[in-house]
Short mmCIF file of C-alpha atoms in Angstrom, two decimals:
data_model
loop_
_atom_site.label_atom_id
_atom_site.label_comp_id
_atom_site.label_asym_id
_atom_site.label_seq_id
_atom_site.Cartn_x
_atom_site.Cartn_y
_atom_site.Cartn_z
CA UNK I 213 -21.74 9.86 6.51
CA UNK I 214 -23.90 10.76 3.50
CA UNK I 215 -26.09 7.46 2.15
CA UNK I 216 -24.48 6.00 -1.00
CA UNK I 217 -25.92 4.51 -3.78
CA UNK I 218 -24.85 1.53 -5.48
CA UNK I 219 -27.65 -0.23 -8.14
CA UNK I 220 -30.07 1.26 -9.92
CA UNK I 221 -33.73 -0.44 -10.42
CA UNK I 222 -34.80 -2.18 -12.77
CA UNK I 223 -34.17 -5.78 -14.28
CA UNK I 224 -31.52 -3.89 -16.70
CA UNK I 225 -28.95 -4.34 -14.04
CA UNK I 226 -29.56 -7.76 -13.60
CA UNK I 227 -29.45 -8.62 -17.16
CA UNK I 228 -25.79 -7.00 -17.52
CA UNK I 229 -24.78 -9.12 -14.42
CA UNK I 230 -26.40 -11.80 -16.02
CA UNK I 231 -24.81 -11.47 -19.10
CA UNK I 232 -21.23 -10.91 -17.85
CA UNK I 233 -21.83 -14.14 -15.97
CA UNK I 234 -22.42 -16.07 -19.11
CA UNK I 235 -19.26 -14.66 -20.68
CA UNK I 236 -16.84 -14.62 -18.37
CA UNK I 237 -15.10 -16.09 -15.35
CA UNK I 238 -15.40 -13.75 -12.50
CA UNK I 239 -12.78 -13.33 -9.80
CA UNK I 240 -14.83 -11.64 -6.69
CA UNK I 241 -15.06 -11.93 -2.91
CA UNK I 242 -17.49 -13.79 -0.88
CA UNK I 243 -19.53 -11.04 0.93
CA UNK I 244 -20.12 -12.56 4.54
CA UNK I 245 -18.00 -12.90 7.66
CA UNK I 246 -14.64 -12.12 6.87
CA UNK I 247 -12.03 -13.22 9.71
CA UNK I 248 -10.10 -10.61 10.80
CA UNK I 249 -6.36 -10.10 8.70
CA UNK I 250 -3.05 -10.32 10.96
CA UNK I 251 -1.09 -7.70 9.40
CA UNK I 252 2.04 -9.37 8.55
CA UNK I 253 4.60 -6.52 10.48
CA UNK I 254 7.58 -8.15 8.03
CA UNK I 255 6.40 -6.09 5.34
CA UNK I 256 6.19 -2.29 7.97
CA UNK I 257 9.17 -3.49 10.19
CA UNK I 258 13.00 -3.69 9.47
CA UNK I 259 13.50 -7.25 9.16
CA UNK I 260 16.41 -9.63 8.95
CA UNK I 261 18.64 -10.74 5.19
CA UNK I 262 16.79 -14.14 4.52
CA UNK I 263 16.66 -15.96 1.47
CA UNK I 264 13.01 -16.17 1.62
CA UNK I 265 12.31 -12.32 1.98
CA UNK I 266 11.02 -10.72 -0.81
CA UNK I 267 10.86 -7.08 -1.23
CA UNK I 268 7.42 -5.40 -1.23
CA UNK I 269 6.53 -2.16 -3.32
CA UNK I 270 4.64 1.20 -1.94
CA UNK I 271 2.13 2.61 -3.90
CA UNK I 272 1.41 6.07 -3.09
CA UNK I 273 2.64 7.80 0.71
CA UNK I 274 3.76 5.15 3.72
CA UNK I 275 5.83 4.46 6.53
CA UNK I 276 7.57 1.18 6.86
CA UNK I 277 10.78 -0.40 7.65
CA UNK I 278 13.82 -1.83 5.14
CA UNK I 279 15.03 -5.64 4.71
CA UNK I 280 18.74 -6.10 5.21
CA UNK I 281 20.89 -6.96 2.11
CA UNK I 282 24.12 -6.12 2.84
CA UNK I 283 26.07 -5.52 5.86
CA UNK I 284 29.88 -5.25 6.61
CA UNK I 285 32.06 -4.18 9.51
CA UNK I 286 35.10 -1.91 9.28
CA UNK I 287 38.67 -3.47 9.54
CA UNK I 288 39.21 -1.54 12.54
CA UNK I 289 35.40 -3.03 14.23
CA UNK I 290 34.56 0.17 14.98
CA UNK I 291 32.15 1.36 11.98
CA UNK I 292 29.19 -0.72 10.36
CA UNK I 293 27.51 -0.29 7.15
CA UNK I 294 24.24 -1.65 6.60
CA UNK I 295 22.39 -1.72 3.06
CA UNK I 296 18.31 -2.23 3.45
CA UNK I 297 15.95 -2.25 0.54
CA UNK I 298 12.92 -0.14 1.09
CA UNK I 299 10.24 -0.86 -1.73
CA UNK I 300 10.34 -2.14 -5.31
CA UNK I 301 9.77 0.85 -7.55
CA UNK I 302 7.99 1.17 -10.88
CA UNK I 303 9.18 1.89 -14.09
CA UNK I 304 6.14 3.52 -14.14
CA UNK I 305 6.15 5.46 -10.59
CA UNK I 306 8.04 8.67 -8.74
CA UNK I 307 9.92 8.06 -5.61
CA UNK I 308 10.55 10.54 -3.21
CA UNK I 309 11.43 10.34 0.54
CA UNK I 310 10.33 12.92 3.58
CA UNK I 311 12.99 13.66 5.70
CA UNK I 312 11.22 15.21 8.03
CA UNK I 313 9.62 12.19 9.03
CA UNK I 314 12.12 9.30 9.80
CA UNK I 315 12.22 7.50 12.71
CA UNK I 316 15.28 5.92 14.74
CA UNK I 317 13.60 3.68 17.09
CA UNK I 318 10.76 5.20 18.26
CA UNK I 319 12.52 8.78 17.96
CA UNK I 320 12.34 11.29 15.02
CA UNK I 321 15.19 11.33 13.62
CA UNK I 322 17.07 15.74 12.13
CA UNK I 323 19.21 15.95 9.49
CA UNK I 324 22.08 18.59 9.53
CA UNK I 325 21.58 21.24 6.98
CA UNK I 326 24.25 21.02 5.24
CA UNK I 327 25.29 17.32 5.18
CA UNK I 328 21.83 16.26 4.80
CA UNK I 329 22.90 12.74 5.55
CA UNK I 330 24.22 13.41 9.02
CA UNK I 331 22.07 12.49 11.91
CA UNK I 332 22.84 15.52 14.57
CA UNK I 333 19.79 14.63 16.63
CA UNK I 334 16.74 12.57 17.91
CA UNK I 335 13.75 13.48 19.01
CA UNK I 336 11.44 11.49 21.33
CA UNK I 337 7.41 12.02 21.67
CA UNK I 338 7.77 14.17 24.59
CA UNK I 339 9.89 16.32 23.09
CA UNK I 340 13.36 15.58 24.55
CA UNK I 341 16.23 16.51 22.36
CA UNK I 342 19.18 14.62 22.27
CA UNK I 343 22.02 15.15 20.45
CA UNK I 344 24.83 12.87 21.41
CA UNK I 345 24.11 11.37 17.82
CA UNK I 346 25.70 13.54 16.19
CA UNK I 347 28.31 12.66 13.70
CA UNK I 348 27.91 8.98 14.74
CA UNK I 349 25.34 7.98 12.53
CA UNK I 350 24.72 8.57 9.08
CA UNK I 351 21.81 7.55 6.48
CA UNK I 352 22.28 8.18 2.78
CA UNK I 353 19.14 7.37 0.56
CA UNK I 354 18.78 6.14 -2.84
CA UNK I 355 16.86 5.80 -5.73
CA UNK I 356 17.25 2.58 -8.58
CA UNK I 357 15.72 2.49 -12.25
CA UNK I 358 15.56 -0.52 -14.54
CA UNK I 359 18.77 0.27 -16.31
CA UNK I 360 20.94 0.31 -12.48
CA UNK I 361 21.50 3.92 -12.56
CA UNK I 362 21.48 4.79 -9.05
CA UNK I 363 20.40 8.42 -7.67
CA UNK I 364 21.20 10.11 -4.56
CA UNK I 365 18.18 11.31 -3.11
CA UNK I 366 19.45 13.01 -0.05
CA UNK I 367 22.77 14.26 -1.19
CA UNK I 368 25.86 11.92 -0.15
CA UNK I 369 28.05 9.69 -1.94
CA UNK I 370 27.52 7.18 -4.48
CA UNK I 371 27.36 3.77 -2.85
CA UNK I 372 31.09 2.70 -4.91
CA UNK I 373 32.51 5.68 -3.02
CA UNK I 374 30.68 5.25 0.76
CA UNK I 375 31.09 1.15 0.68
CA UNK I 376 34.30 1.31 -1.51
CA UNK I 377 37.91 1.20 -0.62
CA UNK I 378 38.54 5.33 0.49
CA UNK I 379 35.39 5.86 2.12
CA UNK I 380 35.61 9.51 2.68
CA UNK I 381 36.02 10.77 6.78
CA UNK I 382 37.81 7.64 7.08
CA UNK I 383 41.41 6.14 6.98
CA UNK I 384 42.04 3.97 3.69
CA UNK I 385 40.74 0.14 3.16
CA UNK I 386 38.19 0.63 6.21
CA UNK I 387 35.78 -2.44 4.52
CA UNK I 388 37.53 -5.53 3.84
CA UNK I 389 38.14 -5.63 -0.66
CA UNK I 390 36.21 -8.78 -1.14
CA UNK I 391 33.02 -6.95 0.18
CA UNK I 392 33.82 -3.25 -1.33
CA UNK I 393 31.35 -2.00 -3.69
CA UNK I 394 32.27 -0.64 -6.80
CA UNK I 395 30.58 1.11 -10.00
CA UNK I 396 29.19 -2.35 -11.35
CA UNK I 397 28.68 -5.22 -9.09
CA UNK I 398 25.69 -3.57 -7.22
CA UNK I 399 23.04 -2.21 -9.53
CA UNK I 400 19.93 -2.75 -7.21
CA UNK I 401 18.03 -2.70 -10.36
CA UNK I 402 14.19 -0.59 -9.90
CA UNK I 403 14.78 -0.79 -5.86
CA UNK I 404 15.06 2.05 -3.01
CA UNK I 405 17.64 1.67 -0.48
CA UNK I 406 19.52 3.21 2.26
CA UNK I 407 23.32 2.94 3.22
CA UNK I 408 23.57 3.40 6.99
CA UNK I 409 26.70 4.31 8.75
CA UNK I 410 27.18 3.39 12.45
CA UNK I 411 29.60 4.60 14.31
CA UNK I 412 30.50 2.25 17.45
CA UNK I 413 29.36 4.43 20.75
CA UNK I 414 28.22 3.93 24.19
CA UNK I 415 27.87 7.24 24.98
CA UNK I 416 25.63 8.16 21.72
CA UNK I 417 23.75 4.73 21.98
CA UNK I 418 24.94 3.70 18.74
CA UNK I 419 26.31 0.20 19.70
CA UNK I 420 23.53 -1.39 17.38
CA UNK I 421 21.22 -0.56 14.31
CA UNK I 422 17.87 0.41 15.85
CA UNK I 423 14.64 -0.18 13.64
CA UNK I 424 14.67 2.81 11.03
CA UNK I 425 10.89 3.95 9.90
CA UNK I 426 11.24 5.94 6.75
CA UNK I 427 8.59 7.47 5.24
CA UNK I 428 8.25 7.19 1.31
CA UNK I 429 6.27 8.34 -1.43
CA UNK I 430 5.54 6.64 -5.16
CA UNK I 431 3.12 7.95 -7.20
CA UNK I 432 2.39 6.33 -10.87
CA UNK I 433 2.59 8.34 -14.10
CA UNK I 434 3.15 11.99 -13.49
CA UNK I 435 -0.08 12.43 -11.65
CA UNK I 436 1.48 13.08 -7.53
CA UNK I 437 -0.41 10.11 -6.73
CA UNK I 438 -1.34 6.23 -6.76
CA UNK I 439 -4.37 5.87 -8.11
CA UNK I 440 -6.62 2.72 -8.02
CA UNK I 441 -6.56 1.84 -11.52
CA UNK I 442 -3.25 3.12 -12.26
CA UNK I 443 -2.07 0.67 -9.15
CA UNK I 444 -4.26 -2.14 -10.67
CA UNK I 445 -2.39 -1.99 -14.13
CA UNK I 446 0.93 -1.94 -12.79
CA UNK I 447 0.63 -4.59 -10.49
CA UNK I 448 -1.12 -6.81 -13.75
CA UNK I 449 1.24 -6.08 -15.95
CA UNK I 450 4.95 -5.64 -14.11
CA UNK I 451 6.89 -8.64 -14.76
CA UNK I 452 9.22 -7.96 -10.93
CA UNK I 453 7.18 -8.02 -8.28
CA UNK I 454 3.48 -8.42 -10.13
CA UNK I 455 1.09 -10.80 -12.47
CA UNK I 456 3.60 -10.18 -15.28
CA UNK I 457 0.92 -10.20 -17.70
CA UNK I 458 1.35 -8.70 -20.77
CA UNK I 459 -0.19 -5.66 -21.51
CA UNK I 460 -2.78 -7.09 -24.60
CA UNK I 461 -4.34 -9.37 -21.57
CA UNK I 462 -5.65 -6.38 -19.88
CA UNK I 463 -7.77 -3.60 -20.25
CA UNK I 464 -6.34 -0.51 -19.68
CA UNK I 465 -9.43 1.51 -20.59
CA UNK I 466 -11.27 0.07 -17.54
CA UNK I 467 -8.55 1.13 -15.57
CA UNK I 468 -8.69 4.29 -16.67
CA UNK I 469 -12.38 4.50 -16.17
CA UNK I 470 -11.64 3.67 -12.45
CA UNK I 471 -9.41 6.28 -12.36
CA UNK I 472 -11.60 8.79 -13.30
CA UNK I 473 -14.37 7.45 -10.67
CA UNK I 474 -11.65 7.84 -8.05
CA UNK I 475 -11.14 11.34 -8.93
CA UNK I 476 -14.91 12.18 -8.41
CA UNK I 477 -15.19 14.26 -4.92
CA UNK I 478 -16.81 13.02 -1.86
CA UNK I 479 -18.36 15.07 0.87
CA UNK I 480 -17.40 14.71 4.53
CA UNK I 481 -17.76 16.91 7.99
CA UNK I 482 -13.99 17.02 9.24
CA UNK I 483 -12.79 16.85 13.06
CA UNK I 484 -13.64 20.52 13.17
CA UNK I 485 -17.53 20.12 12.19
CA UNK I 486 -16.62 21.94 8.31
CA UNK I 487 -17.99 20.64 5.61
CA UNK I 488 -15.06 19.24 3.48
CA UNK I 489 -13.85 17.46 0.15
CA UNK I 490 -11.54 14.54 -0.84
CA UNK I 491 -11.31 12.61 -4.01
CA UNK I 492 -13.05 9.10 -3.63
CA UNK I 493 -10.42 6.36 -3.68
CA UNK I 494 -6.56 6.67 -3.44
CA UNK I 495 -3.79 3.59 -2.82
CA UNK I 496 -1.49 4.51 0.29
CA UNK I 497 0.35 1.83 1.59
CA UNK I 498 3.03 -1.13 1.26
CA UNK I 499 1.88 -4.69 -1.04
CA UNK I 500 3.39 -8.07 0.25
CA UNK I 501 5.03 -9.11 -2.86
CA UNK I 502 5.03 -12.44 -0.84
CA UNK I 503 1.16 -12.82 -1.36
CA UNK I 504 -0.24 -14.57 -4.26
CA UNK I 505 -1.24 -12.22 -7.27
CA UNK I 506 -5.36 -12.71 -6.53
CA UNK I 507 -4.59 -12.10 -2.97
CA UNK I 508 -2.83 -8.91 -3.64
CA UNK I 509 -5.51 -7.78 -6.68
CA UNK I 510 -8.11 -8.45 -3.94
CA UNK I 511 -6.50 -6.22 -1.46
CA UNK I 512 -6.27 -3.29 -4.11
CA UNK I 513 -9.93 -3.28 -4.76
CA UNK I 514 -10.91 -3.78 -1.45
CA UNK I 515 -9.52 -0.12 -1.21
CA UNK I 516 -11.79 1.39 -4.15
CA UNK I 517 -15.01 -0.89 -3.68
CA UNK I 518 -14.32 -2.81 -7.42
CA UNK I 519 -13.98 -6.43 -8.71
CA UNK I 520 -11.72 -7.91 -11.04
CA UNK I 521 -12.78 -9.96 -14.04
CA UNK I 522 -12.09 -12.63 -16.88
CA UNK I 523 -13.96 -11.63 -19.79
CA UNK I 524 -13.42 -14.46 -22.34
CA UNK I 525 -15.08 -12.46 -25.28
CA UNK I 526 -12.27 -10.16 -25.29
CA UNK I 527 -9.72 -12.43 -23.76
CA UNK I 528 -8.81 -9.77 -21.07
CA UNK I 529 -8.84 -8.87 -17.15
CA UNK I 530 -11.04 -6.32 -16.64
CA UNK I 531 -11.95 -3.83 -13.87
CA UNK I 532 -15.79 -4.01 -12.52
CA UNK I 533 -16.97 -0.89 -10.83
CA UNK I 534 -19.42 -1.43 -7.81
CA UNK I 535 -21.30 1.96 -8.30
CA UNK I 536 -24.86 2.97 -9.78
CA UNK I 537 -25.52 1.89 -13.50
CA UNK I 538 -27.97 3.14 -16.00
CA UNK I 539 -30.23 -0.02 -17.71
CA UNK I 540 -28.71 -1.74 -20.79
CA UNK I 541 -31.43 -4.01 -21.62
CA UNK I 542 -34.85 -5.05 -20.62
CA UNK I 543 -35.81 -8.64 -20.33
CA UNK I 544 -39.11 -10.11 -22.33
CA UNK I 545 -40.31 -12.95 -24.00
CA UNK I 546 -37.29 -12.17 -27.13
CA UNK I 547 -34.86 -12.80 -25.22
CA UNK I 548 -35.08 -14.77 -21.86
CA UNK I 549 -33.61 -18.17 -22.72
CA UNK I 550 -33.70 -19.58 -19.74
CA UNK I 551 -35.26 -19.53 -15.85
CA UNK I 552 -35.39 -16.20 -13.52
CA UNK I 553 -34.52 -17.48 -10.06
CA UNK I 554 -34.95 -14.28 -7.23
CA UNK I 555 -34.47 -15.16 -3.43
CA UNK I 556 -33.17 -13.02 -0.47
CA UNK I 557 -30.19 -13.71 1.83
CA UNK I 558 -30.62 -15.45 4.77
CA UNK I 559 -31.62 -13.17 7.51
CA UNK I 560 -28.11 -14.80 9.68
CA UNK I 561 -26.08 -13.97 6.78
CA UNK I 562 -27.18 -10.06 6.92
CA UNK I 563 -24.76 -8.19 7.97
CA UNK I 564 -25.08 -4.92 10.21
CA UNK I 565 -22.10 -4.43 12.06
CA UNK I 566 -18.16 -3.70 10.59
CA UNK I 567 -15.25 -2.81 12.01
CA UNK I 568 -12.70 -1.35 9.49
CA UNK I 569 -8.91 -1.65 10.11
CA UNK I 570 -6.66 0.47 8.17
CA UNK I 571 -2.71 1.93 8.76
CA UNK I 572 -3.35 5.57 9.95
CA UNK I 573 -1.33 8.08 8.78
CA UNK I 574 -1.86 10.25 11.43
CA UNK I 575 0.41 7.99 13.89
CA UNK I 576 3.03 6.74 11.64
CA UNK I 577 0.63 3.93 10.14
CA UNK I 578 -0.38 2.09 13.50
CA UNK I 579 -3.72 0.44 12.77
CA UNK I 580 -6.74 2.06 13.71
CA UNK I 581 -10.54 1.49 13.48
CA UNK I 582 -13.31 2.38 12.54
CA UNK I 583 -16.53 0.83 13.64
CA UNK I 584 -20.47 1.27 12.09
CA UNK I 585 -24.13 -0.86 12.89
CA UNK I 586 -26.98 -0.19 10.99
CA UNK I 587 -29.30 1.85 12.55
CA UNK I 588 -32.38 0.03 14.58
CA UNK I 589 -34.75 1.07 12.34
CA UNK I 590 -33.49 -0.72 9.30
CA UNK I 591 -33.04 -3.67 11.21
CA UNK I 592 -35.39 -6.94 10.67
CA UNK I 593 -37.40 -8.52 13.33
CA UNK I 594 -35.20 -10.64 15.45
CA UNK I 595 -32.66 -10.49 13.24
CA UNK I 596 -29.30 -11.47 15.07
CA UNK I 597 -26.05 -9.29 15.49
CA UNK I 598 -23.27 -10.10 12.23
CA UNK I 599 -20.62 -8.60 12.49
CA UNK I 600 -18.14 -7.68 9.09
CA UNK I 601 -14.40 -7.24 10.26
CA UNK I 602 -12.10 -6.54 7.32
CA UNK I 603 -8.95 -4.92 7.14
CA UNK I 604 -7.87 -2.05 4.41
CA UNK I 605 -4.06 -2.18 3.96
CA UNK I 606 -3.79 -0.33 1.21
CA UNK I 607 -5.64 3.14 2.86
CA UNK I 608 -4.47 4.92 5.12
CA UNK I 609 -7.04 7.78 5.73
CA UNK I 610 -9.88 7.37 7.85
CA UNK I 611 -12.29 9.36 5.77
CA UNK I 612 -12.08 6.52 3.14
CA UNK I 613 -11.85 3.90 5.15
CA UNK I 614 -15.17 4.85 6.64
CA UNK I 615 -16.63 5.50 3.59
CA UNK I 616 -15.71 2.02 2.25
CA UNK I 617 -17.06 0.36 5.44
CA UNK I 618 -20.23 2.87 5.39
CA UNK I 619 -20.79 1.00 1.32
CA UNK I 620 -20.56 -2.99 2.41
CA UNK I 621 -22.93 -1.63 5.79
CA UNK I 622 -25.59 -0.32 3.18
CA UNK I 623 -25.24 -2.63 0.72
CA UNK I 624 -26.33 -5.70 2.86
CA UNK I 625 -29.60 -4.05 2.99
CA UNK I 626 -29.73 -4.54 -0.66
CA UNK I 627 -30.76 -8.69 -0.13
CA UNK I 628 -31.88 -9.58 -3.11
CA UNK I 629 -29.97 -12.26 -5.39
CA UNK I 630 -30.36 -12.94 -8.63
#
């Protein structure tokens, strides 16, 4: 990987820390060992209904699971519906599903052509086809905006007409009426869900609702993408599943400013040895809505290298770039008003090894790692092995997760505090 800078010389750096210090509360990390995250699989994996689950929102492409919310058995006990929600969407953000890319178990999952919400086969990783499936399972996706207008994103029926009382394909009054759906008493306001049909068979293996991966897509206003400060603003400022602060609180122009960092290309040697491009930061992967707000901010700017900050001036949360800055002021005798203290960090603190989780989207987002050391000959005398582990949920390419872990590896040779 190429060397990055992050500070420029000079004491004009310092001042501007310095000064943002003096006017404002800074939210940050501490930059030392780091125990290592245990994903929390409830958020990737279909889980159980529980009053305690709470529905967590994909920013930018993913694979994960669905929570159950509704469920009911035919009359006749031989057909189940299920209902899971997927994500939390945006007002703000695009969703789109890939078909091409769902999972049954551990087996990808084909579509028929023409009713694109049949199931007419599964495929396992060695290739085996089988296609006893077919016409015994059925998944109809679907899209929900503020206002509870539901869209079919797969073709289908309308959930009123595949949970109501004539559910097409089968004889009348096949759901009980006190659990029918109808045009009004299911809205599942800004969500993404899926209506599975099950079909009770031995012989297709459909005698129970295996884990479903699907494999979604939002991107945040118009631009294809999520991107860092974009992410940032919507998690601030959404009053469903974010900090619900209003939109005066926070600067949007900072945001913006990230975004257009993000957008800068980086240069990389791909698997082939060929010199290659990406932009710098992009969001790709699920937020625990569970979490705390700070915990979740934190975990989005983990995934572009920036801080989040209080600036009581302007009474707003504001984004903090960690990249190279030009000077802003020079200290002297006009306008020091108080003592200079400089020291280095403690040689045991240093760190020089990381190991950088992330959800690879090569292999359905299983973690993977990436590991780095500095090299020997920026090493101190004696100084001990410290290893860094942290883990990058929110990025799911291993270009940028090794350029994020290549920054924190470089920047603890930087040891001087101010």
């Amino acid at each position: 990987t190429a060397a990055v800078a992050y500070y420029t010389g000079g004491l004009g750096w310092q001042y501007h820390a310095a000064a943002m210090f003096a006017t404002s509360l800074v939210v940050t990390r501490v930059f030392g060992e780091k125990p290592p995250k245990i994903q929390d699989n409830g958020v990737r994996q279909q889980v159980p209904p529980a009053t305690t689950n709470s529905m967590p929102v994909v920013y930018g492409d993913a694979y994960l699971g669905g929570t159950f919310v509704d469920a009911v058995l035919s009359e006749n006990q031989k057909i189940m519906w299920y209902v899971l929600s997927i994500s939390s969407i945006s007002q703000n953000g695009q969703f789109n599903y890939d078909t091409t890319k769902m999972y049954f178990g551990d087996r990808l999952i084909t579509f028929d052509s023409s009713d694109t919400t049949k199931v007419v086969s599964l495929t396992d990783g060695s290739g085996n086809v089988d296609t006893k499936v077919n016409g015994f399972l059925f998944i109809t996706l679907y899209t929900s905006n503020n206002s509870g207008v539901i869209t079919r994103k797969n073709g289908g029926y309308m959930p009123d007409v595949y949970m109501g009382p004539n559910t097409p394909g089968d004889a009348p009054n096949q759901i009980p009426v006190n659990l029918q759906w109808t045009s009004t008493n299911r809205q599942m306001y800004n969500q993404a869900f899926a209506i599975v049909k099950l079909y009770y068979s031995t012989d297709a293996g459909t005698t129970q609702l295996q884990p479903i991966t699907f494999k979604v897509k939002q991107a945040l206003n118009g631009t294809g993408v999520a991107k860092p400060g974009d992410v940032w603003y919507d998690y601030m400022t959404n009053t469903e599943y974010g900090a619900s602060m209003d939109a005066s609180l926070v600067d949007s122009t900072t945001a913006t400013t990230l975004n257009t960092y993000s957008d800068q290309l980086i240069t990389f040697t791909d698997n082939q040895g060929d010199p290659a491009t990406q932009a710098r930061y992009r969001i790709n992967g699920v937020l625990d809505t569970g979490n705390n707000v700070l915990e979740n901010v934190d975990n989005i700017l983990e995934s572009c290298d920036s801080w989040m900050t209080y600036n009581s001036v302007s009474g707003q949360w504001a984004l903090v770039i960690n990249k190279a800055q030009s000077a802003s002021l020079w200290f002297d005798d006009s306008n020091i008003i108080g003592d200079i203290k400089l020291s280095t960090i403690d040689i045991n603190q240093m760190v020089n090894q990381i190991e950088a989780k992330f959800p690879s989207k090569l292999n359905k987002d299983i973690p993977d790692y990436v590991y780095l050391q500095t090299p020997s000959g920026l090493l101190y005398p004696n100084e001990p092995v410290n290893k860094y582990t942290i883990s990058y949920d929110l990025v799911n390419d291993s270009v940028q997760a090794l350029y994020l872990a290549n920054r924190i590896l470089e920047q603890a040779r930087e040891d001087l505090l101010v």
